[in-house]
Tab-separated table of C-alpha atoms in Angstrom:
chain	number	residue	atom	x	y	z
A	1	MET	CA	24.296	-3.549	7.993
A	2	THR	CA	24.712	-2.955	4.244
A	3	GLU	CA	22.870	-0.149	2.452
A	4	ARG	CA	20.720	-2.795	0.703
A	5	GLU	CA	19.813	-4.321	4.072
A	6	LYS	CA	18.908	-0.848	5.359
A	7	MET	CA	16.838	-0.248	2.220
A	8	LEU	CA	14.818	-3.434	2.664
A	9	ALA	CA	14.433	-2.790	6.411
A	10	GLY	CA	12.871	0.611	5.754
A	11	GLU	CA	15.736	2.570	7.315
A	12	LEU	CA	17.371	5.641	5.786
A	13	TYR	CA	19.925	4.448	3.263
A	14	ASP	CA	22.364	5.830	0.703
A	15	CYS	CA	21.103	5.396	-2.871
A	16	GLY	CA	24.612	6.140	-4.089
A	17	ASP	CA	26.038	2.986	-2.495
A	18	ALA	CA	28.212	1.090	-4.996
A	19	GLU	CA	26.337	-2.236	-4.572
A	20	LEU	CA	22.945	-0.571	-5.030
A	21	LEU	CA	24.108	1.447	-8.030
A	22	ALA	CA	25.438	-1.721	-9.677
A	23	GLN	CA	22.059	-3.428	-9.170
A	24	TRP	CA	20.230	-0.312	-10.399
A	25	HIS	CA	22.319	-0.095	-13.581
A	26	ARG	CA	21.913	-3.841	-14.209
A	27	ALA	CA	18.133	-3.469	-13.940
A	28	LYS	CA	18.132	-0.470	-16.278
A	29	ASP	CA	20.085	-2.445	-18.876
A	30	LEU	CA	17.771	-5.470	-18.580
A	31	ILE	CA	14.597	-3.405	-18.791
A	32	ARG	CA	16.000	-1.511	-21.792
A	33	ASP	CA	16.557	-4.860	-23.505
A	34	TYR	CA	13.049	-6.002	-22.555
A	35	ASN	CA	11.451	-2.824	-23.873
A	36	LEU	CA	13.339	-3.165	-27.184
A	37	THR	CA	12.560	-6.868	-27.682
A	38	ASP	CA	10.196	-7.697	-30.541
A	39	SER	CA	6.668	-7.969	-29.186
A	40	ALA	CA	6.171	-11.546	-30.424
A	41	ASP	CA	9.541	-12.800	-29.058
A	42	ALA	CA	8.098	-14.480	-25.962
A	43	GLU	CA	11.209	-16.591	-25.304
A	44	THR	CA	13.570	-13.602	-25.045
A	45	LYS	CA	11.102	-11.620	-22.940
A	46	LYS	CA	10.670	-14.557	-20.538
A	47	ARG	CA	14.457	-14.940	-20.197
A	48	ILE	CA	14.943	-11.239	-19.459
A	49	LEU	CA	12.154	-11.230	-16.866
A	50	SER	CA	13.702	-14.291	-15.196
A	51	ASP	CA	16.996	-12.387	-14.906
A	52	LEU	CA	15.297	-9.167	-13.785
A	53	LEU	CA	12.541	-10.081	-11.325
A	54	GLY	CA	12.762	-11.460	-7.804
A	55	GLY	CA	10.198	-14.111	-8.688
A	56	GLN	CA	7.329	-14.903	-11.024
A	57	GLY	CA	4.626	-17.510	-11.364
A	58	GLU	CA	3.141	-19.033	-14.498
A	59	ASN	CA	1.852	-16.947	-17.415
A	60	LEU	CA	3.211	-13.481	-16.705
A	61	TRP	CA	2.516	-10.919	-19.430
A	62	ILE	CA	4.127	-7.478	-19.266
A	63	THR	CA	3.554	-5.113	-22.192
A	64	ALA	CA	6.478	-2.821	-22.960
A	65	PRO	CA	7.450	-0.255	-22.047
A	66	PHE	CA	7.878	-1.211	-18.397
A	67	TYR	CA	10.108	0.584	-15.878
A	68	VAL	CA	11.713	-0.534	-12.605
A	69	ASP	CA	14.359	0.593	-10.138
A	70	TYR	CA	15.986	-2.738	-9.191
A	71	GLY	CA	13.607	-5.375	-10.536
A	72	ASN	CA	14.849	-8.011	-8.108
A	73	ASN	CA	12.401	-6.828	-5.413
A	74	ILE	CA	9.327	-7.518	-7.589
A	75	TYR	CA	7.421	-10.790	-7.135
A	76	PHE	CA	4.455	-11.884	-9.277
A	77	GLY	CA	2.033	-14.730	-8.678
A	78	ASN	CA	0.397	-16.789	-11.424
A	79	HIS	CA	-1.561	-15.441	-14.403
A	80	CYS	CA	-0.705	-11.743	-14.089
A	81	GLU	CA	-0.922	-9.060	-16.744
A	82	VAL	CA	0.764	-5.651	-16.657
A	83	ASN	CA	-0.220	-3.280	-19.439
A	84	MET	CA	2.045	-0.694	-21.074
A	85	ASN	CA	3.909	2.189	-19.467
A	86	CYS	CA	3.843	1.004	-15.856
A	87	THR	CA	6.508	2.094	-13.373
A	88	PHE	CA	7.423	-0.014	-10.325
A	89	LEU	CA	9.920	1.696	-7.993
A	90	ASP	CA	10.905	-1.462	-6.150
A	91	ASP	CA	13.315	-0.099	-3.570
A	92	ASN	CA	11.470	-2.459	-1.226
A	93	LYS	CA	9.420	-5.530	-2.090
A	94	ILE	CA	6.450	-5.331	-4.418
A	95	ILE	CA	4.494	-8.563	-4.023
A	96	ILE	CA	1.624	-9.163	-6.436
A	97	GLY	CA	-0.689	-12.173	-6.020
A	98	ASP	CA	-2.339	-14.441	-8.573
A	99	HIS	CA	-4.643	-13.186	-11.334
A	100	ALA	CA	-3.577	-9.536	-11.121
A	101	LEU	CA	-4.598	-7.145	-13.875
A	102	ILE	CA	-2.615	-3.910	-13.887
A	103	ALA	CA	-3.787	-1.335	-16.429
A	104	PRO	CA	-1.610	1.149	-18.367
A	105	ASN	CA	0.316	3.910	-16.604
A	106	VAL	CA	0.041	2.410	-13.116
A	107	GLN	CA	2.775	3.538	-10.748
A	108	ILE	CA	3.774	1.550	-7.663
A	109	TYR	CA	6.170	3.298	-5.290
A	110	THR	CA	8.006	1.787	-2.335
A	111	ALA	CA	10.441	4.695	-1.838
A	112	PHE	CA	9.914	7.969	-0.002
A	113	HIS	CA	12.117	10.745	1.362
A	114	PRO	CA	12.356	12.897	4.500
A	115	THR	CA	10.239	16.027	4.140
A	116	ASN	CA	13.013	18.266	5.516
A	117	ALA	CA	15.472	19.218	2.746
A	118	PHE	CA	18.523	18.990	5.020
A	119	ASP	CA	17.499	15.481	6.091
A	120	ARG	CA	17.110	14.532	2.411
A	121	PHE	CA	20.479	15.819	1.195
A	122	GLY	CA	22.612	16.767	4.194
A	123	ALA	CA	25.188	19.528	3.985
A	124	PRO	CA	26.709	20.380	0.595
A	125	LYS	CA	30.077	18.827	-0.155
A	126	GLU	CA	33.186	21.020	-0.354
A	127	ASP	CA	32.746	21.332	-4.121
A	128	GLY	CA	29.137	22.529	-3.643
A	129	SER	CA	27.511	19.313	-4.851
A	130	PHE	CA	25.117	17.186	-2.823
A	131	ALA	CA	25.077	13.493	-2.023
A	132	PHE	CA	22.323	11.250	-3.359
A	133	CYS	CA	18.992	11.945	-1.729
A	134	ARG	CA	18.495	9.934	1.471
A	135	THR	CA	15.633	7.514	1.063
A	136	GLN	CA	13.419	5.188	3.072
A	137	THR	CA	11.112	2.438	1.864
A	138	ALA	CA	8.027	0.429	2.730
A	139	PRO	CA	6.784	-2.642	0.824
A	140	VAL	CA	3.642	-2.826	-1.295
A	141	VAL	CA	1.531	-5.997	-1.251
A	142	ILE	CA	-1.288	-6.657	-3.718
A	143	GLY	CA	-3.539	-9.674	-3.143
A	144	ASN	CA	-5.101	-12.210	-5.496
A	145	ASP	CA	-7.706	-11.326	-8.130
A	146	VAL	CA	-6.981	-7.593	-8.083
A	147	TRP	CA	-7.570	-5.133	-10.925
A	148	ILE	CA	-5.686	-1.839	-10.713
A	149	GLY	CA	-7.237	0.724	-13.071
A	150	GLY	CA	-5.290	2.881	-15.491
A	151	GLY	CA	-3.163	5.674	-14.099
A	152	ALA	CA	-3.531	4.592	-10.475
A	153	VAL	CA	-0.708	5.422	-8.068
A	154	ILE	CA	0.032	3.110	-5.128
A	155	LEU	CA	2.141	4.665	-2.383
A	156	PRO	CA	4.736	3.021	-0.097
A	157	GLY	CA	3.519	0.690	2.640
A	158	VAL	CA	0.098	-0.020	1.105
A	159	THR	CA	-1.511	-3.462	1.200
A	160	ILE	CA	-4.398	-4.161	-1.161
A	161	GLY	CA	-6.533	-7.183	-0.236
A	162	ASN	CA	-7.935	-9.976	-2.378
A	163	ASN	CA	-10.735	-9.499	-4.934
A	164	VAL	CA	-10.302	-5.717	-5.105
A	165	VAL	CA	-10.837	-3.241	-7.935
A	166	ILE	CA	-8.993	0.088	-7.750
A	167	GLY	CA	-10.566	2.705	-10.019
A	168	ALA	CA	-8.624	4.468	-12.740
A	169	GLY	CA	-6.687	7.531	-11.611
A	170	SER	CA	-6.837	6.643	-7.912
A	171	VAL	CA	-4.083	7.522	-5.459
A	172	VAL	CA	-3.908	4.692	-2.930
A	173	THR	CA	-2.481	6.088	0.303
A	174	LYS	CA	-3.840	3.512	2.812
A	175	ASP	CA	-4.562	-0.205	2.976
A	176	ILE	CA	-7.615	-1.480	1.100
A	177	PRO	CA	-9.446	-4.532	2.585
A	178	ASP	CA	-10.617	-7.657	0.720
A	179	ASN	CA	-13.668	-7.766	-1.539
A	180	VAL	CA	-14.196	-4.068	-2.287
A	181	ILE	CA	-14.232	-1.565	-5.120
A	182	ALA	CA	-12.337	1.622	-4.257
A	183	TRP	CA	-11.459	4.810	-6.106
A	184	GLY	CA	-10.553	8.443	-5.707
A	185	ASN	CA	-7.779	10.738	-4.526
A	186	PRO	CA	-7.258	9.652	-1.868
A	187	CYS	CA	-8.618	6.217	-2.739
A	188	VAL	CA	-11.460	5.103	-0.459
A	189	VAL	CA	-13.762	2.075	-0.378
A	190	ARG	CA	-16.993	2.813	-2.294
A	191	ARG	CA	-18.776	-0.543	-2.226
A	192	GLU	CA	-18.414	-4.299	-1.811
A	193	ASN	CA	-17.141	-6.401	-4.700
A	194	GLN	CA	-19.373	-9.465	-5.003
């Protein structure tokens, strides 16, 4: 099993693997180009996103700056908008449904690390340096017609249902069902969304 296969399977994997580092650097170069593209240059931005993302539907709008780990594990549905300064650590899949509205400064994480320091780094090398931090992942799935408020953080393994509003500044640690408004740290369901 390759390190990428381990990564997508949620097993401990080596972030320093040559294949993964090549993909990571490619994504960083593409997202740099995207973030430096003139705001009105829709054709160039669309081309870069097509090269970067795993998949996208019609009418995707992402306001720069935007940050990713690999890019190729991010999938958008139709008619989605991502506002400025969002960070998607897509070490596993991030799947976003149709009509998503993602406010500024939203962070979506699929990566996490062992809590024990030795399990994270292992023994020091002979020269005293450490290997890349060992990592695991879990996908994030966001349904249709979802609005994620500004500054929200979505943690690995979370599924957010359809027709959901997540309040600004929330930390989403657990799944959120369909048709609700939720907020807080940790984020909890507060009421139904009609």
